[in-house]
Short mmCIF file of C-alpha atoms and ligand atoms in Angstrom, two decimals:
data_model
loop_
_atom_site.label_atom_id
_atom_site.label_comp_id
_atom_site.label_asym_id
_atom_site.label_seq_id
_atom_site.Cartn_x
_atom_site.Cartn_y
_atom_site.Cartn_z
CA MET Z 1 109.23 -0.06 242.59
CA VAL Z 2 112.86 1.71 242.67
CA GLU Z 3 114.99 -0.47 241.13
CA LYS Z 4 118.28 -2.28 242.86
CA ASP Z 5 121.11 -0.02 241.19
CA LYS Z 6 119.27 3.10 240.45
CA LYS Z 7 118.92 3.80 244.13
CA GLU Z 8 118.78 7.39 245.05
CA ILE Z 9 119.19 8.42 248.31
CA LEU Z 10 116.49 11.61 248.32
CA LEU Z 11 115.87 11.81 251.66
CA SER Z 12 118.80 10.63 255.73
CA VAL Z 13 117.92 10.58 258.43
CA LYS Z 14 121.07 9.69 260.71
CA ASN Z 15 120.00 9.66 265.11
CA LEU Z 16 117.27 11.64 264.74
CA LYS Z 17 116.34 11.98 268.99
CA LYS Z 18 113.05 13.43 269.32
CA TYR Z 19 112.16 14.38 273.33
CA PHE Z 20 109.15 16.77 274.78
CA LEU Z 21 109.74 17.81 277.53
CA VAL Z 22 107.10 16.11 280.39
CA GLU Z 23 107.59 17.87 284.15
CA LYS Z 24 110.62 19.06 284.88
CA ASN Z 25 114.01 17.16 283.93
CA GLN Z 26 111.37 14.38 282.81
CA TYR Z 27 111.41 13.33 279.80
CA LEU Z 28 109.22 11.59 276.49
CA LYS Z 29 111.10 9.49 273.91
CA ALA Z 30 108.89 9.98 271.29
CA VAL Z 31 111.72 9.25 268.89
CA ASP Z 32 115.43 8.10 270.36
CA ASP Z 33 117.84 7.26 267.92
CA ILE Z 34 116.81 6.45 265.82
CA SER Z 35 118.74 6.39 261.10
CA PHE Z 36 117.02 5.43 258.16
CA ASP Z 37 117.27 6.40 254.64
CA ILE Z 38 114.07 7.10 251.65
CA TYR Z 39 114.98 6.53 248.24
CA LYS Z 40 113.84 8.54 244.71
CA GLY Z 41 110.52 6.93 243.78
CA GLU Z 42 110.23 4.64 246.80
CA THR Z 43 107.27 3.41 249.26
CA LEU Z 44 108.70 3.18 252.20
CA GLY Z 45 106.48 2.11 255.00
CA LEU Z 46 106.35 3.53 259.01
CA VAL Z 47 104.64 0.56 261.17
CA GLY Z 48 104.04 0.65 264.67
CA GLU Z 49 101.64 0.85 267.73
CA SER Z 50 99.86 3.71 268.74
CA GLY Z 51 102.56 6.80 270.64
CA CYS Z 52 105.29 4.11 268.72
CA GLY Z 53 106.43 7.66 266.95
CA LYS Z 54 106.00 6.93 263.88
CA SER Z 55 103.94 10.43 263.24
CA THR Z 56 106.57 12.24 265.48
CA CYS Z 57 109.21 10.62 263.15
CA GLY Z 58 106.82 12.44 260.27
CA ARG Z 59 106.60 15.85 261.45
CA THR Z 60 110.32 16.36 261.38
CA ILE Z 61 110.90 15.22 259.15
CA LEU Z 62 108.46 18.09 258.59
CA ARG Z 63 109.72 20.23 260.18
CA ILE Z 64 106.59 20.27 262.39
CA TYR Z 65 108.54 19.83 265.35
CA ASN Z 66 112.33 20.59 265.48
CA PRO Z 67 114.81 17.61 266.37
CA THR Z 68 116.75 17.51 270.24
CA ALA Z 69 119.33 15.59 268.37
CA GLY Z 70 120.06 14.15 265.10
CA THR Z 71 120.13 14.75 261.60
CA ILE Z 72 117.72 15.43 258.80
CA GLU Z 73 119.76 15.44 255.69
CA PHE Z 74 117.39 16.42 251.82
CA GLU Z 75 119.15 15.27 249.08
CA GLY Z 76 122.68 16.04 250.70
CA LYS Z 77 120.99 19.62 252.61
CA SER Z 78 120.37 19.77 256.37
CA VAL Z 79 116.40 20.06 255.96
CA HIS Z 80 116.53 21.68 259.27
CA SER Z 81 119.55 24.25 258.61
CA LEU Z 82 117.74 25.42 255.43
CA LYS Z 83 116.80 28.92 255.46
CA GLY Z 84 114.96 31.96 253.09
CA LYS Z 85 114.25 31.25 249.47
CA ASN Z 86 115.97 27.60 249.87
CA LEU Z 87 113.27 26.28 253.27
CA LYS Z 88 110.09 27.47 251.06
CA GLU Z 89 111.22 25.02 247.91
CA PHE Z 90 111.65 22.63 250.83
CA ASN Z 91 107.88 23.40 251.87
CA ARG Z 92 106.57 23.52 249.02
CA ARG Z 93 108.51 20.04 247.44
CA ALA Z 94 108.02 17.91 250.81
CA GLN Z 95 104.40 18.33 251.34
CA MET Z 96 101.69 15.56 254.72
CA ILE Z 97 98.60 14.23 254.25
CA PHE Z 98 97.09 14.13 256.84
CA GLN Z 99 95.25 10.96 258.87
CA ASP Z 100 92.01 12.38 259.75
CA PRO Z 101 89.94 14.08 256.75
CA TYR Z 102 88.05 15.22 259.05
CA ALA Z 103 90.65 17.91 261.50
CA SER Z 104 92.43 18.91 258.28
CA LEU Z 105 89.99 20.77 255.85
CA ASN Z 106 89.38 24.34 257.19
CA PRO Z 107 84.74 23.99 257.70
CA ARG Z 108 84.59 27.01 256.77
CA MET Z 109 86.67 26.77 253.84
CA LEU Z 110 85.28 26.16 250.19
CA VAL Z 111 87.51 22.92 248.70
CA SER Z 112 89.11 25.23 245.64
CA ASN Z 113 90.93 27.88 248.52
CA ILE Z 114 91.19 24.54 250.23
CA VAL Z 115 93.59 22.76 247.16
CA ALA Z 116 94.72 26.51 246.04
CA GLU Z 117 96.38 27.27 249.13
CA GLY Z 118 100.24 25.41 248.55
CA ILE Z 119 98.82 27.38 244.78
CA ASP Z 120 98.82 31.52 246.43
CA ILE Z 121 101.21 30.13 248.48
CA HIS Z 122 104.11 29.68 246.41
CA ASN Z 123 103.21 31.45 243.53
CA LEU Z 124 102.45 28.91 241.08
CA SER Z 125 99.29 30.28 239.06
CA HIS Z 126 97.07 33.40 238.77
CA GLY Z 127 93.05 33.88 237.73
CA ASP Z 128 92.25 31.15 234.34
CA GLU Z 129 95.76 29.46 235.14
CA ARG Z 130 94.79 29.12 238.90
CA LYS Z 131 90.36 27.98 238.30
CA LYS Z 132 92.07 24.71 235.80
CA ARG Z 133 94.29 23.99 237.70
CA ILE Z 134 92.62 23.96 240.33
CA ASP Z 135 89.80 22.01 238.63
CA ASP Z 136 92.55 19.40 237.06
CA LEU Z 137 93.76 18.50 240.05
CA LEU Z 138 90.29 17.41 241.31
CA GLU Z 139 89.85 15.12 237.54
CA LEU Z 140 93.25 13.72 238.90
CA VAL Z 141 92.23 12.62 242.59
CA GLY Z 142 88.64 11.66 240.98
CA LEU Z 143 86.24 14.82 241.54
CA ASN Z 144 84.99 16.97 239.07
CA ARG Z 145 85.58 20.44 239.22
CA GLU Z 146 81.57 21.40 240.71
CA HIS Z 147 82.91 20.59 243.98
CA ALA Z 148 85.05 23.31 243.57
CA ASN Z 149 82.08 25.70 245.50
CA ARG Z 150 81.62 23.90 247.78
CA PHE Z 151 82.05 23.25 251.93
CA PRO Z 152 83.73 19.72 252.85
CA HIS Z 153 80.95 18.86 255.13
CA GLU Z 154 79.22 17.98 251.79
CA PHE Z 155 81.61 15.49 251.54
CA SER Z 156 82.16 11.89 252.82
CA GLY Z 157 85.18 10.86 254.90
CA GLY Z 158 86.64 9.43 251.09
CA GLN Z 159 86.11 12.23 249.15
CA ARG Z 160 87.44 14.83 251.54
CA GLN Z 161 91.05 12.49 251.76
CA ARG Z 162 90.73 13.17 248.07
CA ILE Z 163 90.88 16.70 248.30
CA GLY Z 164 93.74 16.68 251.43
CA ILE Z 165 95.29 14.85 248.07
CA ALA Z 166 95.07 17.29 246.02
CA ARG Z 167 96.02 20.01 248.42
CA ALA Z 168 99.03 17.67 248.78
CA LEU Z 169 99.74 17.76 244.78
CA ALA Z 170 99.04 21.10 243.91
CA VAL Z 171 102.76 22.57 244.57
CA ASP Z 172 103.88 19.53 242.81
CA PRO Z 173 105.88 18.04 245.32
CA ASP Z 174 108.91 14.74 245.22
CA PHE Z 175 107.71 14.06 248.40
CA ILE Z 176 105.00 12.58 250.79
CA VAL Z 177 104.26 11.81 253.63
CA CYS Z 178 101.43 10.56 254.09
CA ASP Z 179 100.85 10.06 258.26
CA GLU Z 180 97.91 7.31 258.57
CA PRO Z 181 95.34 8.36 255.96
CA ILE Z 182 94.03 5.64 255.21
CA SER Z 183 93.41 4.65 259.22
CA ALA Z 184 89.63 7.14 259.41
CA LEU Z 185 88.42 6.00 256.27
CA ASP Z 186 85.90 2.75 256.19
CA VAL Z 187 87.64 -0.15 254.72
CA SER Z 188 85.75 0.23 251.72
CA VAL Z 189 87.56 3.22 251.05
CA GLN Z 190 90.82 1.96 251.91
CA ALA Z 191 91.41 0.82 248.70
CA GLN Z 192 90.62 3.16 247.08
CA VAL Z 193 92.92 5.83 248.47
CA VAL Z 194 95.68 3.34 248.47
CA ASN Z 195 95.53 2.75 245.02
CA LEU Z 196 94.63 6.63 244.16
CA LEU Z 197 98.39 7.51 245.99
CA GLN Z 198 99.56 4.25 243.86
CA GLU Z 199 98.59 5.76 240.45
CA LEU Z 200 99.48 9.53 241.07
CA GLN Z 201 103.32 8.11 242.38
CA THR Z 202 103.82 5.62 239.11
CA LYS Z 203 102.34 9.71 237.21
CA TYR Z 204 104.59 11.38 238.56
CA GLY Z 205 107.46 9.79 240.36
CA LEU Z 206 106.93 10.79 243.72
CA THR Z 207 107.96 9.01 247.52
CA PHE Z 208 106.30 8.08 249.76
CA LEU Z 209 106.59 8.14 254.08
CA PHE Z 210 103.68 5.57 253.97
CA ILE Z 211 103.03 6.63 258.03
CA ALA Z 212 100.51 3.18 259.02
CA HIS Z 213 99.24 0.55 262.07
CA ASP Z 214 97.89 -1.61 259.93
CA LEU Z 215 99.82 -3.67 258.22
CA SER Z 216 98.48 -5.92 255.70
CA MET Z 217 97.98 -2.17 253.98
CA VAL Z 218 101.59 -1.01 254.10
CA LYS Z 219 102.50 -4.71 252.67
CA TYR Z 220 100.51 -3.75 249.55
CA ILE Z 221 102.13 0.18 249.15
CA SER Z 222 105.65 -0.58 250.85
CA ASP Z 223 108.86 -1.55 248.96
CA ARG Z 224 110.05 -1.47 251.93
CA VAL Z 225 108.54 -1.70 255.25
CA ALA Z 226 110.50 -0.06 258.45
CA VAL Z 227 109.15 -1.54 261.80
CA MET Z 228 109.53 1.24 264.59
CA TYR Z 229 108.23 0.39 268.89
CA LEU Z 230 108.42 2.67 271.95
CA GLY Z 231 110.76 5.26 268.73
CA SER Z 232 113.45 2.96 268.58
CA MET Z 233 113.81 1.20 265.10
CA SER Z 234 113.18 -2.18 265.61
CA GLU Z 235 113.85 -3.40 261.95
CA ILE Z 236 113.97 -2.57 257.90
CA ALA Z 237 113.26 -4.70 255.37
CA LYS Z 238 112.07 -4.45 251.62
CA SER Z 239 108.73 -5.66 252.07
CA ASP Z 240 108.18 -9.05 250.32
CA GLU Z 241 111.24 -10.20 252.80
CA LEU Z 242 110.07 -8.71 256.54
CA TYR Z 243 106.31 -10.27 255.45
CA LYS Z 244 108.36 -13.72 254.48
CA LYS Z 245 111.54 -13.56 257.23
CA PRO Z 246 111.15 -11.14 260.39
CA LEU Z 247 113.56 -11.34 262.07
CA HIS Z 248 112.84 -9.19 264.73
CA PRO Z 249 110.91 -10.63 268.03
CA TYR Z 250 108.08 -7.30 267.83
CA THR Z 251 107.74 -8.27 263.76
CA GLU Z 252 106.80 -11.94 264.24
CA ALA Z 253 103.68 -10.70 266.39
CA LEU Z 254 102.90 -7.80 264.91
CA LEU Z 255 102.43 -10.25 261.34
CA SER Z 256 100.78 -12.82 262.99
CA SER Z 257 98.06 -10.41 264.60
CA ILE Z 258 97.13 -10.26 259.93
CA PRO Z 259 93.76 -12.13 259.38
CA LEU Z 260 94.96 -14.50 256.49
CA PRO Z 261 92.11 -14.95 253.91
CA ASP Z 262 92.39 -18.18 253.85
CA PRO Z 263 90.04 -19.96 257.61
CA ILE Z 264 91.71 -23.82 257.38
CA ILE Z 265 95.55 -21.55 257.59
CA GLU Z 266 94.40 -19.05 260.01
CA LYS Z 267 92.28 -21.66 262.30
CA THR Z 268 95.51 -23.89 262.00
CA ARG Z 269 98.31 -21.12 262.63
CA GLN Z 270 100.25 -20.08 266.18
CA ARG Z 271 99.17 -16.36 266.89
CA ILE Z 272 102.72 -15.00 268.86
CA VAL Z 273 100.18 -12.76 271.89
CA LEU Z 274 101.36 -10.03 273.56
CA GLU Z 275 101.42 -9.80 276.98
CA GLY Z 276 101.49 -6.47 278.92
CA ASP Z 277 101.97 -2.87 278.56
CA VAL Z 278 104.11 -0.41 276.59
CA PRO Z 279 106.37 0.59 278.27
CA SER Z 280 106.44 4.54 279.28
CA PRO Z 281 108.41 5.77 277.03
CA ILE Z 282 109.49 8.14 279.24
CA ASN Z 283 110.62 5.97 281.16
CA PRO Z 284 111.57 3.09 279.00
CA PRO Z 285 113.62 0.39 280.09
CA ASN Z 286 117.65 0.90 279.79
CA GLY Z 287 118.10 -2.08 277.17
CA CYS Z 288 116.08 -3.45 274.40
CA LYS Z 289 112.87 -1.50 274.74
CA PHE Z 290 110.98 -5.18 274.35
CA VAL Z 291 112.65 -6.98 277.22
CA ASP Z 292 108.91 -6.60 278.82
CA ARG Z 293 107.31 -8.09 276.21
CA CYS Z 294 109.71 -10.65 274.57
CA ASN Z 295 109.56 -13.78 274.70
CA LYS Z 296 112.68 -14.85 273.87
CA ALA Z 297 114.14 -11.94 275.90
CA MET Z 298 117.71 -13.05 277.31
CA ASP Z 299 120.13 -12.02 279.86
CA ILE Z 300 121.92 -9.43 278.16
CA CYS Z 301 118.40 -7.69 276.57
CA ARG Z 302 118.14 -5.94 279.98
CA GLU Z 303 120.98 -4.72 279.71
CA ASN Z 304 122.19 -3.88 276.37
CA ARG Z 305 120.31 -1.29 273.96
CA PRO Z 306 121.79 -4.23 270.72
CA LYS Z 307 121.77 -1.81 267.56
CA MET Z 308 120.98 -1.81 264.73
CA VAL Z 309 123.07 -4.68 262.21
CA GLU Z 310 122.77 -5.66 258.19
CA ILE Z 311 121.75 -9.26 258.95
CA GLU Z 312 120.85 -9.49 255.06
CA PRO Z 313 121.32 -7.72 251.27
CA GLU Z 314 119.10 -4.62 252.66
CA HIS Z 315 117.84 -6.09 255.85
CA PHE Z 316 118.09 -4.10 259.52
CA VAL Z 317 117.25 -5.15 262.40
CA ALA Z 318 118.50 -5.04 266.70
CA CYS Z 319 118.56 -7.69 268.66
CA HIS Z 320 120.39 -9.36 270.22
CA LEU Z 321 119.59 -12.60 268.54
CA TYR Z 322 120.72 -11.54 265.34
CA ASP Z 323 124.38 -10.82 267.54
CA LYS Z 324 128.04 -11.78 265.80
FE1 SF4 Y 1 113.83 -10.04 272.51
FE2 SF4 Y 1 116.76 -9.42 272.94
FE3 SF4 Y 1 115.63 -9.23 271.02
FE4 SF4 Y 1 114.81 -7.10 272.46
S1 SF4 Y 1 117.13 -8.13 272.20
S2 SF4 Y 1 113.33 -8.04 270.77
S3 SF4 Y 1 114.46 -7.72 273.87
S4 SF4 Y 1 115.73 -10.61 272.41
#
């Protein structure tokens, strides 16, 4: 957890857009003008339904995609303008843990070589030192050194994700995009992987962008949570605040769908059931993108797209209900 008075921005996303051309003059607006900061040492949870643009956002931050518009700055330097040595250094410092621990590991490579990919690319160690580094990394993520000489198919999903985490950590990163790292895992191992990530964050002062659609797990790991809907940002707040006092009708609906542990409260509480489908990101509504599913929609919501405003310290929302 980052203390308020010690906050230092590591990554700053400003007015980011990422459109994909689908047909002549038709664009899929995967990320449509979003802005947020990530502070050093924090975990920012990024949530929303499938297809809302959260993974595209993570991938654009790591230069897997070029942005259509907007800027991403890492320690004040534009990520997409980096070249040569500076680009290589960014590629070392910013890593990714992928959603699917089956597809993200090359089945023909030994675990030792998977974990050492970054070590070799960045020329970080050789010979005995390289071997020791691989052994240490495997132990750090709860595997053992004998696992180095096996292939990915010999491991369970949870163990494979641990290999993916070891690969990301091998190059001493500062920032990791965790792209739905637990959603392909059994519920019984999800908590283990989240606990491991938290331990590693504390030990190495890592900063995470934790992408997920499971709001209950995001609450557990995040300092702050950002909610996306159809490529736009709806709300950003400290984790506790967002769960206690959601402001955006979409956040309210998402939270009301989390099962509660107390069966009596669970039975009596009111669920907000979202009507209708998510509109097409190729042709989203002109005003608020949530307007066709919102039970509080007003006339203005069809005309003007709401802007992100700070309603309380560090609590931002984009909704006309909070227009001043
Ligand atoms: Fe609902 Fe209007 Fe707020 Fe959009 S701007 S979430 S339609 S009240």
